[in-house]
Coordinates of C-alpha atoms in Angstrom, one line a residue:
X70 CA 33.5 -30.4 -55.0
X71 CA 31.7 -31.1 -58.3
X72 CA 31.3 -34.8 -57.8
X73 CA 27.7 -35.5 -56.5
X74 CA 28.6 -39.0 -55.4
X75 CA 30.5 -40.0 -52.3
X76 CA 34.2 -39.4 -52.4
X77 CA 34.6 -42.6 -50.3
X78 CA 33.6 -45.3 -52.7
X79 CA 30.8 -46.4 -55.0
X80 CA 29.9 -49.7 -56.6
X81 CA 28.1 -50.2 -59.9
X82 CA 26.9 -53.7 -60.9
X83 CA 26.8 -54.3 -64.6
X84 CA 26.3 -51.9 -67.5
X85 CA 22.6 -51.4 -66.8
X86 CA 22.9 -51.0 -63.1
X87 CA 22.6 -47.7 -61.3
X88 CA 25.3 -46.1 -59.2
X89 CA 24.8 -46.2 -55.4
X90 CA 26.3 -43.4 -53.3
X91 CA 27.9 -44.7 -50.2
X92 CA 28.5 -42.5 -47.1
X93 CA 28.9 -38.8 -47.0
X94 CA 31.5 -36.6 -48.6
X95 CA 33.3 -36.3 -45.3
X96 CA 36.9 -37.2 -46.2
X97 CA 39.4 -34.7 -44.9
X98 CA 41.1 -34.8 -48.3
X99 CA 38.0 -34.5 -50.4
X100 CA 38.4 -31.7 -53.0
X101 CA 41.7 -30.6 -51.5
X102 CA 44.0 -31.7 -54.2
X103 CA 42.6 -30.6 -57.5
X104 CA 39.9 -32.1 -59.7
X105 CA 38.9 -35.7 -59.7
X106 CA 40.8 -36.7 -62.8
X107 CA 39.5 -40.3 -62.6
X108 CA 35.9 -39.3 -62.5
X109 CA 34.1 -39.6 -65.7
X110 CA 36.3 -42.5 -66.9
X111 CA 35.1 -46.0 -66.7
X112 CA 36.8 -48.5 -64.4
X113 CA 40.2 -49.8 -65.4
X114 CA 39.4 -52.9 -67.5
X115 CA 40.8 -56.1 -65.9
X116 CA 44.0 -57.1 -67.7
X117 CA 44.3 -60.6 -69.0
X118 CA 45.8 -63.0 -66.4
X119 CA 48.4 -65.6 -67.2
X120 CA 50.5 -67.7 -64.7
X121 CA 53.6 -67.7 -66.9
X122 CA 55.4 -65.7 -69.5
X123 CA 58.8 -66.1 -71.2
X124 CA 60.9 -63.5 -73.0
X125 CA 63.3 -60.7 -72.3
X126 CA 63.7 -57.0 -71.6
X127 CA 62.3 -57.2 -68.1
X128 CA 59.6 -59.1 -66.2
X129 CA 57.1 -58.9 -63.4
X130 CA 55.0 -61.3 -61.4
X131 CA 52.5 -60.9 -58.6
X132 CA 49.1 -62.1 -57.4
X133 CA 47.2 -59.5 -59.4
X134 CA 46.8 -58.6 -63.1
X135 CA 46.3 -54.9 -62.4
X136 CA 49.5 -54.6 -60.4
X137 CA 51.5 -56.7 -62.9
X138 CA 50.3 -54.6 -65.8
X139 CA 51.3 -51.4 -64.1
X140 CA 54.7 -52.9 -63.3
X141 CA 55.2 -53.9 -66.9
X142 CA 54.3 -50.4 -68.1
X143 CA 56.9 -48.9 -65.8
X144 CA 59.6 -51.2 -67.2
X145 CA 58.5 -50.6 -70.8
X146 CA 58.8 -46.8 -70.2
X147 CA 62.4 -47.1 -69.0
X148 CA 61.9 -47.5 -65.3
X149 CA 64.0 -50.0 -63.4
X150 CA 63.0 -53.0 -61.2
X151 CA 62.7 -50.9 -58.0
X152 CA 60.5 -48.4 -59.8
X153 CA 58.2 -51.2 -61.1
X154 CA 58.0 -52.8 -57.6
X155 CA 56.9 -49.6 -55.9
X156 CA 54.3 -48.9 -58.5
X157 CA 53.0 -52.5 -58.3
X158 CA 52.9 -52.4 -54.5
X159 CA 50.8 -49.2 -54.6
X160 CA 48.4 -50.9 -57.0
X161 CA 48.1 -53.9 -54.8
X162 CA 47.1 -51.5 -52.0
X163 CA 44.1 -50.8 -54.1
X164 CA 43.1 -54.2 -55.4
X165 CA 44.4 -56.3 -52.5
X166 CA 43.5 -54.1 -49.5
X167 CA 42.9 -57.1 -47.2
X168 CA 46.5 -58.3 -47.7
X169 CA 48.6 -55.1 -47.9
X170 CA 48.7 -51.4 -48.2
X171 CA 50.2 -48.3 -46.6
X172 CA 48.7 -49.3 -43.3
X173 CA 51.1 -52.2 -43.0
X174 CA 54.8 -53.1 -43.6
X175 CA 57.1 -55.5 -45.4
X176 CA 60.6 -56.5 -46.6
X177 CA 62.2 -55.3 -49.8
X178 CA 65.2 -57.2 -51.2
X179 CA 67.2 -55.6 -54.1
X180 CA 70.0 -57.0 -56.2
X181 CA 72.0 -54.1 -57.8
X182 CA 73.3 -55.2 -61.1
X183 CA 75.9 -52.4 -61.2
X184 CA 77.5 -53.0 -57.8
X185 CA 76.6 -56.7 -57.4
X186 CA 75.4 -55.9 -53.9
X187 CA 72.2 -57.4 -52.4
X188 CA 70.5 -55.0 -49.9
X189 CA 67.3 -55.1 -48.0
X190 CA 64.8 -52.5 -46.5
X191 CA 63.3 -53.4 -43.2
X192 CA 59.8 -52.0 -43.4
X193 CA 58.4 -54.0 -40.4
X194 CA 56.0 -52.2 -38.1
X195 CA 57.0 -51.1 -34.6
X196 CA 55.2 -51.3 -31.3
X197 CA 54.5 -48.2 -29.3
X198 CA 57.3 -47.2 -27.0
X199 CA 54.9 -47.8 -24.0
X200 CA 54.5 -51.5 -24.8
X201 CA 56.2 -54.1 -22.6
X202 CA 56.2 -57.9 -22.3
X203 CA 52.9 -58.0 -20.4
X204 CA 50.9 -55.7 -22.7
X205 CA 48.9 -58.6 -24.0
X206 CA 48.3 -60.3 -20.7
X207 CA 45.6 -59.9 -18.1
X208 CA 46.0 -59.2 -14.4
X209 CA 46.8 -62.9 -13.6
X210 CA 49.5 -63.0 -16.3
X211 CA 47.4 -65.1 -18.8
X212 CA 47.4 -64.2 -22.5
X213 CA 44.5 -62.0 -23.6
X214 CA 42.0 -63.5 -26.1
X215 CA 43.8 -63.5 -29.5
X216 CA 40.8 -62.5 -31.6
X217 CA 39.9 -59.7 -29.2
X218 CA 43.3 -58.2 -29.6
X219 CA 43.4 -58.6 -33.4
X220 CA 40.3 -56.6 -34.1
X221 CA 41.3 -53.5 -32.1
X222 CA 43.6 -50.5 -31.9
X223 CA 45.9 -52.4 -29.6
X224 CA 47.2 -54.7 -32.4
X225 CA 48.3 -51.8 -34.7
X226 CA 52.0 -51.2 -35.2
X227 CA 53.4 -48.0 -36.7
X228 CA 53.1 -48.7 -40.4
X229 CA 56.3 -49.0 -42.5
X230 CA 55.2 -49.4 -46.1
X231 CA 55.1 -45.8 -47.1
X232 CA 58.6 -45.2 -45.9
X233 CA 59.8 -48.4 -47.5
X234 CA 58.6 -47.0 -50.8
X235 CA 60.3 -43.7 -50.2
X236 CA 63.6 -45.3 -49.2
X237 CA 63.5 -47.8 -52.2
X238 CA 62.8 -45.0 -54.6
X239 CA 65.7 -42.9 -53.3
X240 CA 68.2 -45.7 -52.8
X241 CA 67.5 -48.0 -55.7
X242 CA 65.0 -46.4 -58.1
X243 CA 65.3 -44.0 -61.0
X244 CA 62.0 -42.1 -60.7
X245 CA 60.4 -39.9 -58.1
X246 CA 57.9 -41.5 -55.7
X247 CA 55.1 -39.1 -56.8
X248 CA 55.3 -40.5 -60.3
X249 CA 55.3 -44.1 -59.1
X250 CA 52.2 -43.6 -57.0
X251 CA 50.2 -42.0 -59.9
X252 CA 49.0 -45.3 -61.5
X253 CA 47.8 -46.5 -58.1
X254 CA 45.9 -43.2 -57.6
X255 CA 44.3 -43.5 -61.0
X256 CA 43.3 -47.1 -60.3
X257 CA 41.8 -46.3 -56.9
X258 CA 39.8 -43.4 -58.4
X259 CA 38.6 -45.1 -61.6
X260 CA 38.0 -48.4 -59.9
X261 CA 38.7 -52.1 -60.7
X262 CA 36.5 -55.1 -61.4
X263 CA 35.6 -57.1 -58.3
X264 CA 36.6 -60.8 -58.7
X265 CA 35.7 -63.8 -56.6
X266 CA 38.8 -63.6 -54.5
X267 CA 38.0 -60.0 -53.4
X268 CA 34.4 -60.8 -52.7
X269 CA 35.3 -63.9 -50.7
X270 CA 37.8 -62.0 -48.6
X271 CA 35.2 -59.2 -48.0
X272 CA 32.6 -61.8 -47.0
X273 CA 35.0 -63.6 -44.7
X274 CA 35.8 -60.4 -42.8
X275 CA 32.3 -58.8 -43.0
X276 CA 31.6 -59.2 -39.3
X277 CA 34.9 -57.6 -38.3
X278 CA 34.6 -54.8 -40.8
X279 CA 31.1 -54.0 -39.7
X280 CA 32.4 -53.1 -36.2
X281 CA 34.1 -49.9 -37.6
X282 CA 32.2 -47.1 -39.2
X283 CA 34.7 -46.3 -42.0
X284 CA 35.3 -50.0 -42.8
X285 CA 31.6 -50.7 -43.1
X286 CA 31.1 -47.7 -45.4
X287 CA 34.0 -48.6 -47.6
X288 CA 33.8 -52.3 -47.9
X289 CA 30.2 -53.1 -47.1
X290 CA 28.1 -50.5 -48.9
X291 CA 24.4 -51.2 -48.2
X292 CA 25.5 -53.6 -45.5
X293 CA 26.8 -56.3 -47.8
X294 CA 30.0 -57.2 -49.7
X295 CA 30.3 -56.3 -53.4
X296 CA 29.3 -58.8 -56.1
X297 CA 31.7 -60.3 -58.6
X298 CA 31.7 -58.0 -61.6
X299 CA 31.0 -54.8 -59.6
X300 CA 33.3 -51.8 -59.9
X301 CA 35.0 -50.9 -56.7
X302 CA 36.3 -47.4 -56.3
X303 CA 38.2 -45.9 -53.3
X304 CA 38.4 -42.1 -53.7
X305 CA 39.8 -41.7 -50.2
X306 CA 42.8 -43.8 -51.0
X307 CA 43.2 -42.0 -54.3
X308 CA 43.3 -38.7 -52.4
X309 CA 45.7 -40.2 -49.9
X310 CA 48.1 -41.2 -52.7
X311 CA 47.8 -37.8 -54.1
X312 CA 48.6 -36.2 -50.8
X313 CA 51.7 -38.4 -50.5
X314 CA 52.7 -37.5 -54.1
X315 CA 52.5 -33.8 -53.4
X316 CA 53.8 -33.6 -49.8
X317 CA 55.9 -36.7 -49.5
X318 CA 56.0 -39.4 -46.8
X319 CA 56.6 -36.6 -44.2
X320 CA 52.8 -36.2 -44.3
X321 CA 52.4 -39.8 -43.3
X322 CA 54.8 -39.7 -40.4
X323 CA 54.6 -36.1 -39.2
X324 CA 51.5 -34.6 -40.8
X325 CA 47.8 -35.2 -41.1
X326 CA 48.0 -38.9 -41.7
X327 CA 50.1 -39.4 -38.6
X328 CA 47.6 -37.5 -36.5
X329 CA 44.8 -39.5 -37.9
X330 CA 46.5 -42.9 -37.2
X331 CA 47.2 -42.0 -33.6
X332 CA 43.8 -40.6 -33.0
X333 CA 42.1 -43.7 -34.5
X334 CA 44.1 -46.4 -32.7
X335 CA 43.8 -44.6 -29.4
X336 CA 40.0 -44.2 -29.8
X337 CA 38.8 -46.5 -32.6
X338 CA 35.7 -45.2 -34.4
X339 CA 33.3 -48.1 -33.9
X340 CA 29.6 -48.4 -34.6
X341 CA 27.2 -47.9 -31.8
X342 CA 27.3 -50.6 -29.2
X343 CA 30.8 -51.9 -30.1
X344 CA 33.8 -51.4 -27.9
X345 CA 37.4 -52.6 -28.7
X346 CA 40.8 -52.4 -27.1
X347 CA 42.7 -49.2 -27.5
X348 CA 46.4 -48.4 -28.2
X349 CA 48.8 -46.1 -26.4
X350 CA 50.6 -45.1 -29.6
X351 CA 51.8 -41.5 -29.7
X352 CA 52.7 -39.1 -32.4
X353 CA 56.3 -39.5 -31.3
X354 CA 56.1 -43.2 -32.0
X355 CA 55.0 -42.5 -35.6
X356 CA 57.5 -39.7 -36.1
X357 CA 60.5 -41.8 -34.9
X358 CA 59.7 -44.7 -37.3
X359 CA 62.6 -45.7 -39.6
X360 CA 62.9 -48.2 -42.4
X361 CA 66.6 -49.1 -42.3
X362 CA 68.6 -50.5 -45.2
X363 CA 70.1 -53.8 -43.9
X364 CA 72.5 -56.5 -45.2
X365 CA 70.8 -59.5 -46.5
X366 CA 71.2 -63.0 -44.9
X367 CA 73.5 -65.2 -47.0
X368 CA 73.8 -68.9 -47.3
X369 CA 74.8 -71.4 -50.0
X370 CA 72.7 -74.1 -51.7
X371 CA 73.9 -76.3 -54.6
X372 CA 76.6 -73.7 -55.5
X373 CA 74.1 -70.8 -55.5
X374 CA 74.2 -67.9 -53.2
X375 CA 70.9 -67.5 -51.3
X376 CA 69.9 -64.0 -50.1
X377 CA 67.0 -63.3 -47.8
X378 CA 65.7 -61.0 -45.1
X379 CA 67.5 -60.7 -41.8
X380 CA 65.9 -60.0 -38.3
X381 CA 63.2 -59.1 -37.5
X382 CA 62.2 -61.6 -40.2
X383 CA 63.0 -65.2 -39.6
X384 CA 62.5 -65.9 -43.3
X385 CA 66.1 -65.6 -44.6
X386 CA 67.4 -67.5 -41.6
X387 CA 64.9 -70.4 -41.6
X388 CA 65.0 -70.8 -45.4
X389 CA 68.8 -70.9 -45.3
X390 CA 68.8 -73.5 -42.5
X391 CA 66.2 -75.7 -44.3
X392 CA 68.4 -75.7 -47.4
X393 CA 71.5 -76.5 -45.4
X394 CA 69.7 -79.4 -43.7
X395 CA 68.6 -80.9 -47.0
X396 CA 72.3 -80.9 -48.2
X397 CA 73.3 -82.7 -44.9
X398 CA 70.5 -85.3 -45.4
X399 CA 71.9 -86.0 -48.8
X400 CA 75.4 -86.3 -47.5
X401 CA 74.3 -88.8 -44.8
X402 CA 72.2 -90.9 -47.1
X403 CA 74.2 -90.7 -50.3
X404 CA 71.0 -90.1 -52.3
X405 CA 70.5 -86.7 -54.0
X406 CA 67.0 -85.1 -53.8
X407 CA 66.8 -85.2 -57.6
X408 CA 66.8 -89.0 -57.4
X409 CA 64.1 -89.4 -54.7
X410 CA 60.5 -90.3 -55.0
X411 CA 58.0 -87.6 -54.3
X412 CA 57.3 -89.2 -50.9
X413 CA 60.9 -89.4 -49.8
X414 CA 61.7 -85.8 -51.1
X415 CA 58.7 -84.4 -49.2
X416 CA 59.7 -86.4 -46.1
X417 CA 63.1 -84.8 -46.1
X418 CA 61.6 -81.3 -46.7
X419 CA 59.2 -81.9 -43.8
X420 CA 61.9 -82.9 -41.4
X421 CA 64.2 -80.0 -42.4
X422 CA 61.3 -77.5 -42.0
X423 CA 60.3 -78.8 -38.6
X424 CA 63.9 -78.7 -37.4
X425 CA 64.4 -75.2 -38.7
X426 CA 61.2 -74.0 -37.0
X427 CA 62.3 -75.5 -33.7
X428 CA 65.4 -73.3 -33.9
X429 CA 63.6 -70.3 -35.3
X430 CA 61.0 -70.2 -32.5
X431 CA 63.7 -70.4 -29.8
X432 CA 66.3 -68.0 -31.2
X433 CA 64.9 -65.5 -33.6
X434 CA 63.2 -62.2 -32.7
X435 CA 63.9 -58.5 -32.7
X436 CA 66.6 -58.8 -30.1
X437 CA 70.4 -58.1 -30.4
X438 CA 71.4 -61.6 -29.5
X439 CA 70.1 -63.6 -32.5
X440 CA 72.9 -66.0 -33.5
X441 CA 72.3 -65.5 -37.2
X442 CA 75.7 -66.6 -38.4
X443 CA 75.6 -69.8 -36.4
X444 CA 72.0 -70.7 -37.4
X445 CA 73.2 -70.4 -41.1
X446 CA 76.4 -72.3 -40.4
X447 CA 76.7 -75.6 -42.3
X448 CA 78.3 -77.2 -39.3
X449 CA 75.2 -76.4 -37.2
X450 CA 73.1 -78.0 -39.9
X451 CA 75.3 -81.1 -39.8
X452 CA 74.8 -81.3 -36.0
X453 CA 71.0 -80.9 -36.3
X454 CA 70.9 -83.4 -39.2
X455 CA 71.9 -86.2 -36.8
X456 CA 68.3 -86.4 -35.7
X457 CA 67.1 -87.3 -39.3
X458 CA 65.7 -90.7 -40.0
X459 CA 65.1 -91.4 -43.8
X460 CA 62.5 -94.0 -42.9
X461 CA 60.5 -92.3 -40.1
X462 CA 59.2 -88.8 -39.1
X463 CA 60.7 -87.5 -35.9
X464 CA 58.2 -87.0 -33.0
X465 CA 56.9 -83.4 -32.9
X466 CA 57.8 -81.0 -31.5
X467 CA 61.4 -81.4 -32.3
X468 CA 63.7 -79.9 -29.6
X469 CA 65.6 -76.8 -30.5
X470 CA 69.3 -76.9 -31.1
X471 CA 72.3 -75.0 -29.7
X472 CA 73.8 -72.7 -32.3
X473 CA 76.8 -72.0 -30.1
X474 CA 79.7 -72.5 -32.5
X475 CA 80.8 -75.7 -30.8
X476 CA 79.8 -78.6 -33.0
X477 CA 82.4 -81.2 -32.0
X478 CA 80.9 -82.3 -28.7
X479 CA 77.4 -83.7 -28.0
X480 CA 75.0 -80.8 -28.1
X481 CA 73.0 -79.8 -25.1
X482 CA 69.5 -81.2 -25.4
X483 CA 66.9 -78.4 -26.0
X484 CA 63.1 -78.5 -25.4
X485 CA 60.3 -79.1 -27.8
X486 CA 58.1 -76.0 -28.2
X487 CA 54.7 -75.5 -29.6
X488 CA 54.0 -73.6 -32.8
X489 CA 52.9 -69.9 -32.3
X490 CA 50.2 -68.5 -34.6
X491 CA 50.9 -66.2 -37.4
X492 CA 48.3 -64.7 -39.8
X493 CA 48.3 -65.8 -43.4
X494 CA 47.3 -62.7 -45.3
X495 CA 50.2 -61.1 -47.2
X496 CA 51.3 -60.5 -50.8
X497 CA 54.5 -60.8 -52.8
X498 CA 55.8 -59.4 -56.0
X499 CA 58.9 -59.7 -58.2
X500 CA 60.5 -57.4 -60.8
X501 CA 63.5 -57.8 -63.1
X502 CA 64.6 -55.0 -65.5
X503 CA 66.6 -54.9 -68.7
X504 CA 69.8 -54.0 -66.8
X505 CA 69.6 -57.0 -64.5
X506 CA 68.4 -55.4 -61.3
X507 CA 66.1 -57.6 -59.3
X508 CA 63.5 -57.0 -56.6
X509 CA 61.8 -59.5 -54.3
X510 CA 59.3 -57.8 -52.1
X511 CA 56.8 -59.2 -49.6
X512 CA 54.4 -56.8 -47.9
X513 CA 51.4 -57.3 -45.5
X514 CA 48.9 -56.0 -43.0
X515 CA 49.2 -59.4 -41.3
X516 CA 45.8 -61.1 -40.9
X517 CA 43.2 -60.8 -43.7
X518 CA 41.9 -57.2 -43.3
X519 CA 44.4 -56.5 -40.6
X520 CA 42.9 -54.9 -37.5
X521 CA 39.6 -54.4 -39.4
X522 CA 40.1 -50.6 -38.9
X523 CA 39.9 -48.4 -42.0
X524 CA 41.5 -45.0 -41.2
X525 CA 38.5 -42.7 -41.5
X526 CA 38.8 -40.5 -44.6
X527 CA 42.0 -42.0 -45.9
X528 CA 40.8 -45.3 -47.4
X529 CA 43.3 -47.9 -46.1
X530 CA 43.2 -50.6 -43.5
X531 CA 45.5 -50.5 -40.5
X532 CA 47.6 -53.6 -39.7
X533 CA 47.3 -56.0 -36.7
X534 CA 51.0 -56.7 -36.9
X535 CA 51.6 -56.6 -33.1
X536 CA 49.7 -59.9 -32.7
X537 CA 52.8 -61.5 -34.4
X538 CA 54.4 -61.2 -31.0
X539 CA 54.0 -64.1 -28.6
X540 CA 51.6 -62.9 -25.9
X541 CA 53.3 -65.0 -23.2
X542 CA 56.6 -67.0 -23.4
X543 CA 56.2 -69.9 -25.7
X544 CA 57.7 -72.3 -23.2
X545 CA 57.9 -71.7 -19.4
X546 CA 61.5 -71.3 -18.3
X547 CA 62.9 -70.8 -21.8
X548 CA 63.8 -67.2 -23.0
X549 CA 61.4 -66.0 -25.7
X550 CA 62.9 -63.5 -28.2
X551 CA 59.5 -62.6 -29.6
X552 CA 57.7 -61.1 -26.7
X553 CA 56.4 -57.5 -27.0
X554 CA 58.7 -54.6 -26.1
X555 CA 59.0 -50.8 -26.5
X556 CA 59.5 -49.9 -30.2
X557 CA 60.2 -53.5 -30.9
X558 CA 59.3 -55.1 -34.3
X559 CA 57.4 -58.5 -34.2
X560 CA 59.1 -61.5 -35.7
X561 CA 57.9 -62.3 -39.3
X562 CA 58.1 -65.3 -41.6
X563 CA 58.1 -63.2 -44.8
X564 CA 60.8 -64.6 -47.0
X565 CA 61.5 -62.5 -50.1
X566 CA 64.4 -64.5 -51.7
X567 CA 67.0 -64.0 -54.4
X568 CA 69.4 -66.7 -55.7
X569 CA 72.5 -65.9 -57.6
X570 CA 75.2 -67.8 -59.4
X571 CA 78.2 -65.6 -58.6
X572 CA 77.0 -62.1 -59.4
X573 CA 74.4 -63.4 -61.8
X574 CA 70.9 -63.6 -60.4
X575 CA 69.0 -66.8 -61.3
X576 CA 65.8 -66.6 -59.3
X577 CA 63.6 -64.3 -57.3
X578 CA 60.6 -65.7 -55.4
X579 CA 58.3 -65.3 -52.5
X580 CA 54.8 -65.9 -51.2
X581 CA 52.2 -64.9 -48.7
X582 CA 50.9 -67.5 -46.1
X583 CA 52.1 -66.5 -42.6
X584 CA 54.4 -69.1 -41.2
X585 CA 53.9 -71.3 -44.3
X586 CA 55.8 -68.7 -46.3
X587 CA 59.1 -70.2 -45.1
X588 CA 58.2 -73.8 -46.0
X589 CA 56.7 -72.8 -49.3
X590 CA 59.7 -70.7 -50.4
X591 CA 62.1 -73.5 -49.5
X592 CA 60.0 -76.0 -51.5
X593 CA 59.8 -73.7 -54.5
X594 CA 63.5 -73.2 -54.5
X595 CA 64.3 -76.9 -54.3
X596 CA 61.6 -77.9 -56.7
X597 CA 63.0 -75.5 -59.3
X598 CA 66.7 -75.9 -58.7
X599 CA 67.0 -79.5 -57.6
X600 CA 63.9 -81.3 -58.9
X601 CA 64.3 -79.5 -62.2
X602 CA 60.7 -78.3 -62.3
X603 CA 59.8 -75.3 -64.5
X604 CA 59.2 -72.4 -62.1
X605 CA 55.5 -72.2 -62.7
X606 CA 55.3 -75.9 -61.9
X607 CA 57.4 -75.6 -58.7
X608 CA 55.0 -72.8 -57.6
X609 CA 51.8 -74.8 -58.5
X610 CA 53.0 -78.1 -56.9
X611 CA 51.1 -79.5 -53.9
X612 CA 52.7 -78.2 -50.7
X613 CA 53.7 -79.8 -47.4
X614 CA 54.2 -77.3 -44.6
X615 CA 55.7 -78.7 -41.4
X616 CA 56.3 -76.1 -38.8
X617 CA 57.2 -78.4 -35.8
X618 CA 53.5 -78.9 -35.1
X619 CA 50.6 -80.0 -37.4
X620 CA 51.6 -80.7 -41.0
X621 CA 49.2 -79.6 -43.8
X622 CA 48.8 -80.9 -47.3
X623 CA 47.4 -78.7 -50.0
X624 CA 45.4 -79.1 -53.2
X625 CA 44.8 -82.9 -53.0
X626 CA 48.0 -84.0 -51.3
X627 CA 46.2 -85.5 -48.3
X628 CA 44.1 -87.9 -50.4
X629 CA 46.9 -88.7 -52.9
X630 CA 49.2 -91.7 -53.0
X631 CA 52.0 -89.3 -52.0
X632 CA 49.9 -88.3 -49.0
X633 CA 49.4 -92.0 -48.0
X634 CA 53.2 -92.6 -48.3
X635 CA 53.9 -89.7 -46.0
X636 CA 51.3 -90.9 -43.5
X637 CA 53.0 -94.3 -43.6
X638 CA 56.3 -92.6 -42.6
X639 CA 54.5 -91.1 -39.6
X640 CA 53.5 -87.7 -40.9
X641 CA 50.1 -86.3 -39.8
X642 CA 48.5 -84.5 -42.7
X643 CA 45.6 -82.1 -42.6
X644 CA 43.9 -80.7 -45.6
X645 CA 43.9 -77.0 -46.2
X646 CA 42.1 -75.0 -49.0
X647 CA 45.4 -73.3 -50.1
X648 CA 48.8 -72.5 -48.8
X649 CA 50.1 -69.2 -50.1
X650 CA 49.9 -67.5 -53.5
X651 CA 53.4 -67.5 -54.7
X652 CA 55.2 -65.8 -57.6
X653 CA 58.7 -65.6 -59.0
X654 CA 61.0 -65.0 -62.0
X655 CA 63.7 -67.3 -63.2
X656 CA 66.6 -65.6 -65.0
X657 CA 68.7 -67.3 -67.6
X658 CA 72.3 -66.7 -68.4
X659 CA 71.4 -65.2 -71.8
X660 CA 68.8 -62.9 -70.5
X661 CA 65.8 -65.2 -70.9
X662 CA 63.2 -64.5 -68.2
X663 CA 60.6 -67.0 -67.1
X664 CA 58.0 -65.1 -65.0
X665 CA 55.6 -67.3 -63.0
X666 CA 52.7 -67.1 -60.6
X667 CA 50.1 -69.3 -59.2
X668 CA 47.8 -71.2 -61.6
X669 CA 45.0 -71.9 -59.1
X670 CA 45.6 -70.7 -55.6
X671 CA 43.9 -67.3 -54.8
X672 CA 42.3 -67.4 -58.3
X673 CA 45.8 -67.5 -59.9
X674 CA 48.4 -64.8 -60.4
X675 CA 49.8 -62.7 -63.2
X676 CA 53.2 -63.0 -64.9
X677 CA 54.4 -60.7 -67.7
X678 CA 57.5 -60.0 -69.7
X679 CA 58.4 -56.9 -71.7
X680 CA 59.3 -58.8 -74.8
X681 CA 57.4 -62.0 -75.0
X682 CA 59.0 -64.9 -76.8
X683 CA 57.2 -65.5 -80.1

């Protein structure tokens, strides 16, 4: 190995600063896959960031300018939307490692312009086959401390992202996976410029990262987070991408990476004096992982077909029910959403979201008995809309409904249930190509920095996805579909969404934000479709997220006149720093594309089109 520096990472601050070697050259991949092609080049310059772009020929949008620029290059060179999405996701694994990466999972929604079919890939992580309903409880049956489980090997599910990429490339793409990983490899090796968002996330997770040797070496060189303007390089991740390019994802699920994952979660490599919970994951658990292609959920809103992610996500179901409820509220009041004041519109949204969450928490999980069709039935929404009062917020928690297919008689009264916790750190991207193919893709490692465990020598964080299970039943005496189980996938709120007018796609959108994903996506869809907001404005709008518990206003809503109006209606608002970091693309009938991303949240996003309108 000719590189005198660490193969793991190094940081250089400013043009005049020296280079600090971090860690030893102990990567199992170091020097094994040819010369370090990125070494000797400077860092990849940060591309310009813009929250909106209009034009044609294809478009991308995401949280990150590096990822969006890579996706744009794929489209310009003749790749399709699936190709661009995979390359973007690999880049996000470099620049957004606390939100996503090959140590996690996600949901990939694809509209095929040729066949008119909308398909999805279920890349959600799975629990070890040894896990049962009581795995996260103590001897007395009480739930284990949540934070203790998060930062441990016990929280790690078998990752699904690498196989999701392989399936997407084979089923929907036009290029080999090894070519699509090449830009991400180059970015990891050459490095990117640290921004305030990256530094803040590192600082927020510093105590957790410091517990694990590989995480501390990678993300806290010299014992502290990088500074804004530093160059961050991850040679181990670059070598891992190269390994996947040369040997395929079999290496991840059957080869050296699989062995490393199992060894690490069963016996996490912590610093001296630190002990964390261990997993019982086996090589067979990793080897048996699948990322199945599934049918999308389907509902209707304002004449549009709405497609989303089915179980184990609750996203497609809950977003669809919210939109159904909003239509029923309009039917019962006679006033369309487009004619409402901001207060009254957000009141309706809040009531619909809380009602849908009551049903989601009771009925949705990775079990074979989820009544998906009934939850998305307009008649069920009509029955649930009977609770709505246009002048007053319903008491929380709202009782869950009975999606039993019988909507003529008085429904059986359900119980009000509390709101389970779901980590907010995720990412979303969109791609549309010149042929009309569309991708909406949300991926995650769950909480910011996942489990906190970086796989030694491989440069990526492992997820804490299994804490998305409910540790104990949400309500005593009520069946809970989201308890842990052998090889089970935890429920998710990720809501990658595509709207179509007949066979013509009109919108793709999604966002990170844990359980707030569902409420944010519904608000963006209605804001753009019904409130006639340009997509970038629908994304940037203040958000109200009501999940059948505490409601939270974002970006000044609490202290605004709108916030006071909602309070007067009985809503209890709490201020949050930000809710999600959304992105999307609106697609016009004549091929005009309006790509959009956040203007402020998370430092803003990046939207690009192949042929910008002059």
